CSV table of C-alpha atoms in Angstrom, one decimal:
chain,number,residue,atom,x,y,z
A,17,MET,CA,-11.7,27.2,13.3
A,18,SER,CA,-14.7,26.0,11.5
A,19,SER,CA,-15.2,22.2,10.7
A,20,SER,CA,-15.3,23.1,7.0
A,21,SER,CA,-11.6,24.2,7.0
A,22,GLN,CA,-10.5,20.8,8.4
A,23,PRO,CA,-9.4,18.4,5.8
A,24,SER,CA,-11.8,15.4,5.5
A,25,LEU,CA,-10.6,12.0,6.2
A,26,PRO,CA,-9.7,9.6,3.4
A,27,SER,CA,-11.6,6.6,2.4
A,28,VAL,CA,-9.3,3.6,2.3
A,29,ALA,CA,-9.6,0.2,0.4
A,30,ILE,CA,-7.4,-2.9,1.0
A,31,VAL,CA,-7.2,-4.9,-2.3
A,32,GLY,CA,-6.4,-8.5,-1.4
A,33,ALA,CA,-8.0,-7.9,2.2
A,34,THR,CA,-8.2,-11.7,3.0
A,35,GLY,CA,-4.8,-12.6,2.2
A,36,ALA,CA,-2.2,-12.8,5.0
A,37,VAL,CA,-0.7,-9.4,4.0
A,38,GLY,CA,-4.0,-7.8,3.6
A,39,ARG,CA,-5.1,-8.9,7.1
A,40,GLU,CA,-1.9,-7.6,8.5
A,41,ILE,CA,-2.5,-4.3,6.8
A,42,ILE,CA,-5.9,-4.2,8.5
A,43,GLY,CA,-4.3,-5.0,11.8
A,44,CYS,CA,-1.8,-2.2,11.3
A,45,LEU,CA,-4.5,0.4,10.5
A,46,GLU,CA,-6.4,-0.4,13.5
A,47,LYS,CA,-3.3,-0.7,15.9
A,48,ARG,CA,-2.0,2.7,14.6
A,49,LYS,CA,-5.4,4.3,14.6
A,50,PHE,CA,-5.0,5.4,11.2
A,51,PRO,CA,-7.4,8.3,10.5
A,52,LEU,CA,-10.0,7.2,7.9
A,53,SER,CA,-13.6,7.9,7.2
A,54,ARG,CA,-14.3,4.4,6.1
A,55,LEU,CA,-12.7,1.1,5.1
A,56,LYS,CA,-13.5,-1.1,2.1
A,57,LEU,CA,-12.4,-4.6,1.8
A,58,LEU,CA,-11.9,-5.9,-1.6
A,59,ALA,CA,-10.9,-9.4,-2.7
A,60,SER,CA,-11.9,-12.3,-5.1
A,61,ALA,CA,-15.4,-13.7,-5.4
A,62,ARG,CA,-14.5,-16.6,-3.3
A,63,SER,CA,-13.9,-14.3,-0.3
A,64,ALA,CA,-17.0,-12.0,-1.0
A,65,GLY,CA,-19.3,-11.7,1.9
A,66,GLU,CA,-16.6,-12.8,4.6
A,67,GLN,CA,-16.9,-10.4,7.6
A,68,ILE,CA,-13.8,-9.0,8.9
A,69,PRO,CA,-13.4,-7.1,12.3
A,70,PHE,CA,-12.2,-3.6,12.3
A,71,ARG,CA,-12.6,-1.0,15.3
A,72,GLY,CA,-15.3,-3.0,16.9
A,73,ALA,CA,-17.3,-3.4,13.7
A,74,SER,CA,-17.6,-6.2,11.1
A,75,ILE,CA,-16.8,-5.2,7.6
A,76,PRO,CA,-18.0,-7.2,4.6
A,77,VAL,CA,-15.6,-8.3,1.9
A,78,GLU,CA,-16.6,-7.0,-1.5
A,79,VAL,CA,-15.7,-8.5,-5.0
A,80,LEU,CA,-13.0,-6.2,-6.7
A,81,ASP,CA,-14.3,-4.9,-10.0
A,82,GLU,CA,-13.7,-1.8,-12.3
A,83,ARG,CA,-16.0,0.4,-10.2
A,84,SER,CA,-14.8,-0.7,-6.7
A,85,LEU,CA,-12.3,2.1,-6.3
A,86,SER,CA,-14.4,5.1,-7.7
A,87,ASP,CA,-15.2,6.4,-4.4
A,88,ILE,CA,-11.8,5.6,-2.7
A,89,ASP,CA,-9.0,8.0,-1.8
A,90,ILE,CA,-6.2,5.6,-0.9
A,91,ALA,CA,-6.1,1.9,-2.0
A,92,LEU,CA,-3.5,-0.4,-0.7
A,93,PHE,CA,-2.9,-3.3,-3.0
A,94,SER,CA,-1.6,-6.6,-1.8
A,95,ALA,CA,-3.2,-9.0,-4.4
A,96,GLY,CA,-0.4,-9.6,-6.9
A,97,SER,CA,1.1,-8.1,-10.0
A,98,SER,CA,-1.7,-9.3,-12.5
A,99,ILE,CA,-4.5,-7.7,-10.2
A,100,THR,CA,-2.6,-4.4,-9.8
A,101,ARG,CA,-2.1,-4.2,-13.6
A,102,LYS,CA,-5.6,-4.9,-14.3
A,103,PHE,CA,-7.2,-2.5,-11.8
A,104,ALA,CA,-4.6,0.2,-11.1
A,105,PRO,CA,-5.5,2.0,-14.6
A,106,THR,CA,-9.3,1.9,-13.9
A,107,ALA,CA,-8.9,3.4,-10.4
A,108,GLY,CA,-9.6,6.9,-11.5
A,109,LYS,CA,-8.0,10.2,-10.8
A,110,ARG,CA,-8.8,10.5,-7.3
A,111,THR,CA,-7.4,7.2,-5.9
A,112,VAL,CA,-3.9,6.9,-4.9
A,113,ILE,CA,-2.6,3.3,-5.1
A,114,ILE,CA,0.1,2.0,-2.8
A,115,ASP,CA,1.2,-1.3,-4.4
A,116,ASN,CA,2.9,-4.2,-2.6
A,117,SER,CA,3.4,-6.2,-5.8
A,118,SER,CA,6.2,-6.1,-8.2
A,119,ALA,CA,4.0,-4.8,-11.1
A,120,PHE,CA,5.3,-1.3,-11.1
A,121,ARG,CA,8.6,-1.6,-9.0
A,122,MET,CA,10.9,-0.9,-11.9
A,123,ASP,CA,8.5,1.5,-13.7
A,124,ALA,CA,10.5,4.8,-14.2
A,125,GLY,CA,7.4,6.8,-13.5
A,126,THR,CA,6.5,5.3,-10.4
A,127,PRO,CA,8.1,6.2,-7.2
A,128,LEU,CA,9.6,3.2,-5.2
A,129,VAL,CA,9.2,4.3,-1.6
A,130,VAL,CA,10.6,3.2,1.7
A,131,PRO,CA,9.0,5.9,3.9
A,132,GLU,CA,12.0,5.8,6.4
A,133,ILE,CA,14.5,6.5,3.7
A,134,ASN,CA,12.9,8.4,0.8
A,135,GLY,CA,9.3,9.2,2.0
A,136,SER,CA,9.2,12.6,0.2
A,137,SER,CA,9.4,10.6,-3.0
A,138,ALA,CA,5.8,9.5,-2.3
A,139,PHE,CA,4.6,13.1,-3.0
A,140,ARG,CA,5.9,12.8,-6.5
A,141,HIS,CA,3.5,10.1,-7.9
A,142,SER,CA,0.9,10.0,-10.7
A,143,GLY,CA,-1.6,8.1,-8.6
A,144,LEU,CA,0.6,5.1,-8.1
A,145,ILE,CA,3.4,4.4,-5.5
A,146,ALA,CA,5.3,1.0,-5.3
A,147,ASN,CA,7.3,-0.4,-2.4
A,148,PRO,CA,10.2,-2.7,-2.6
A,149,ASN,CA,9.8,-6.4,-1.6
A,150,CYS,CA,10.1,-7.5,2.0
A,151,THR,CA,13.7,-8.5,1.7
A,152,ALA,CA,14.8,-5.2,0.0
A,153,ILE,CA,13.0,-3.0,2.5
A,154,ILE,CA,14.5,-4.8,5.4
A,155,SER,CA,18.0,-4.7,3.8
A,156,ALA,CA,17.6,-0.9,2.9
A,157,MET,CA,16.6,-0.1,6.3
A,158,ALA,CA,19.8,-1.7,7.9
A,159,LEU,CA,22.0,-0.3,4.9
A,160,TRP,CA,20.9,3.2,4.7
A,161,PRO,CA,22.4,4.5,7.9
A,162,LEU,CA,25.6,2.6,7.1
A,163,HIS,CA,25.5,4.3,3.5
A,164,GLN,CA,25.2,7.8,5.0
A,165,HIS,CA,28.5,7.3,6.9
A,166,VAL,CA,30.4,5.0,4.3
A,167,PRO,CA,28.9,4.7,0.8
A,168,VAL,CA,27.8,1.3,0.1
A,169,ARG,CA,28.8,0.4,-3.5
A,170,ARG,CA,27.7,-3.2,-3.7
A,171,ILE,CA,26.2,-5.8,-1.7
A,172,PHE,CA,25.7,-9.5,-2.3
A,173,ALA,CA,22.5,-11.1,-0.8
A,174,ALA,CA,20.8,-14.3,-0.9
A,175,THR,CA,17.3,-14.9,0.3
A,176,TYR,CA,15.3,-18.2,0.9
A,177,GLN,CA,11.8,-17.5,0.9
């Protein structure tokens, strides 16, 4: 098999790379040895130039702007709803955005995905995939197996975040 028939590895960006969730995403990519051709770290101007370790290298944090995602295949957003609303539309046709904010969670045209439950929904996107908040994901993971045996009609939940 020639190397030209093998798919190329995606370029990945993390928007909000210096926040707690962004740093956790970086750690997960490294721990799971996620296949990628390169990692671009994006954040606000106050974090620009900061160096974050990844796979034995030090990657500089760049300022997010309208051109930042032009060469990116997958962008993992964890910088808040206003950032997603501002930069998702300018990402371009080639970038798939996986958003951790509430910006598009209730948008009918955006799949809301928990991979272990409805992962195939991620393949029916138009460039944007949303994920539920942390409480909803944990609840769904616990309730889904129960729901498959006895349909869950209603739950009452309280969170104190």
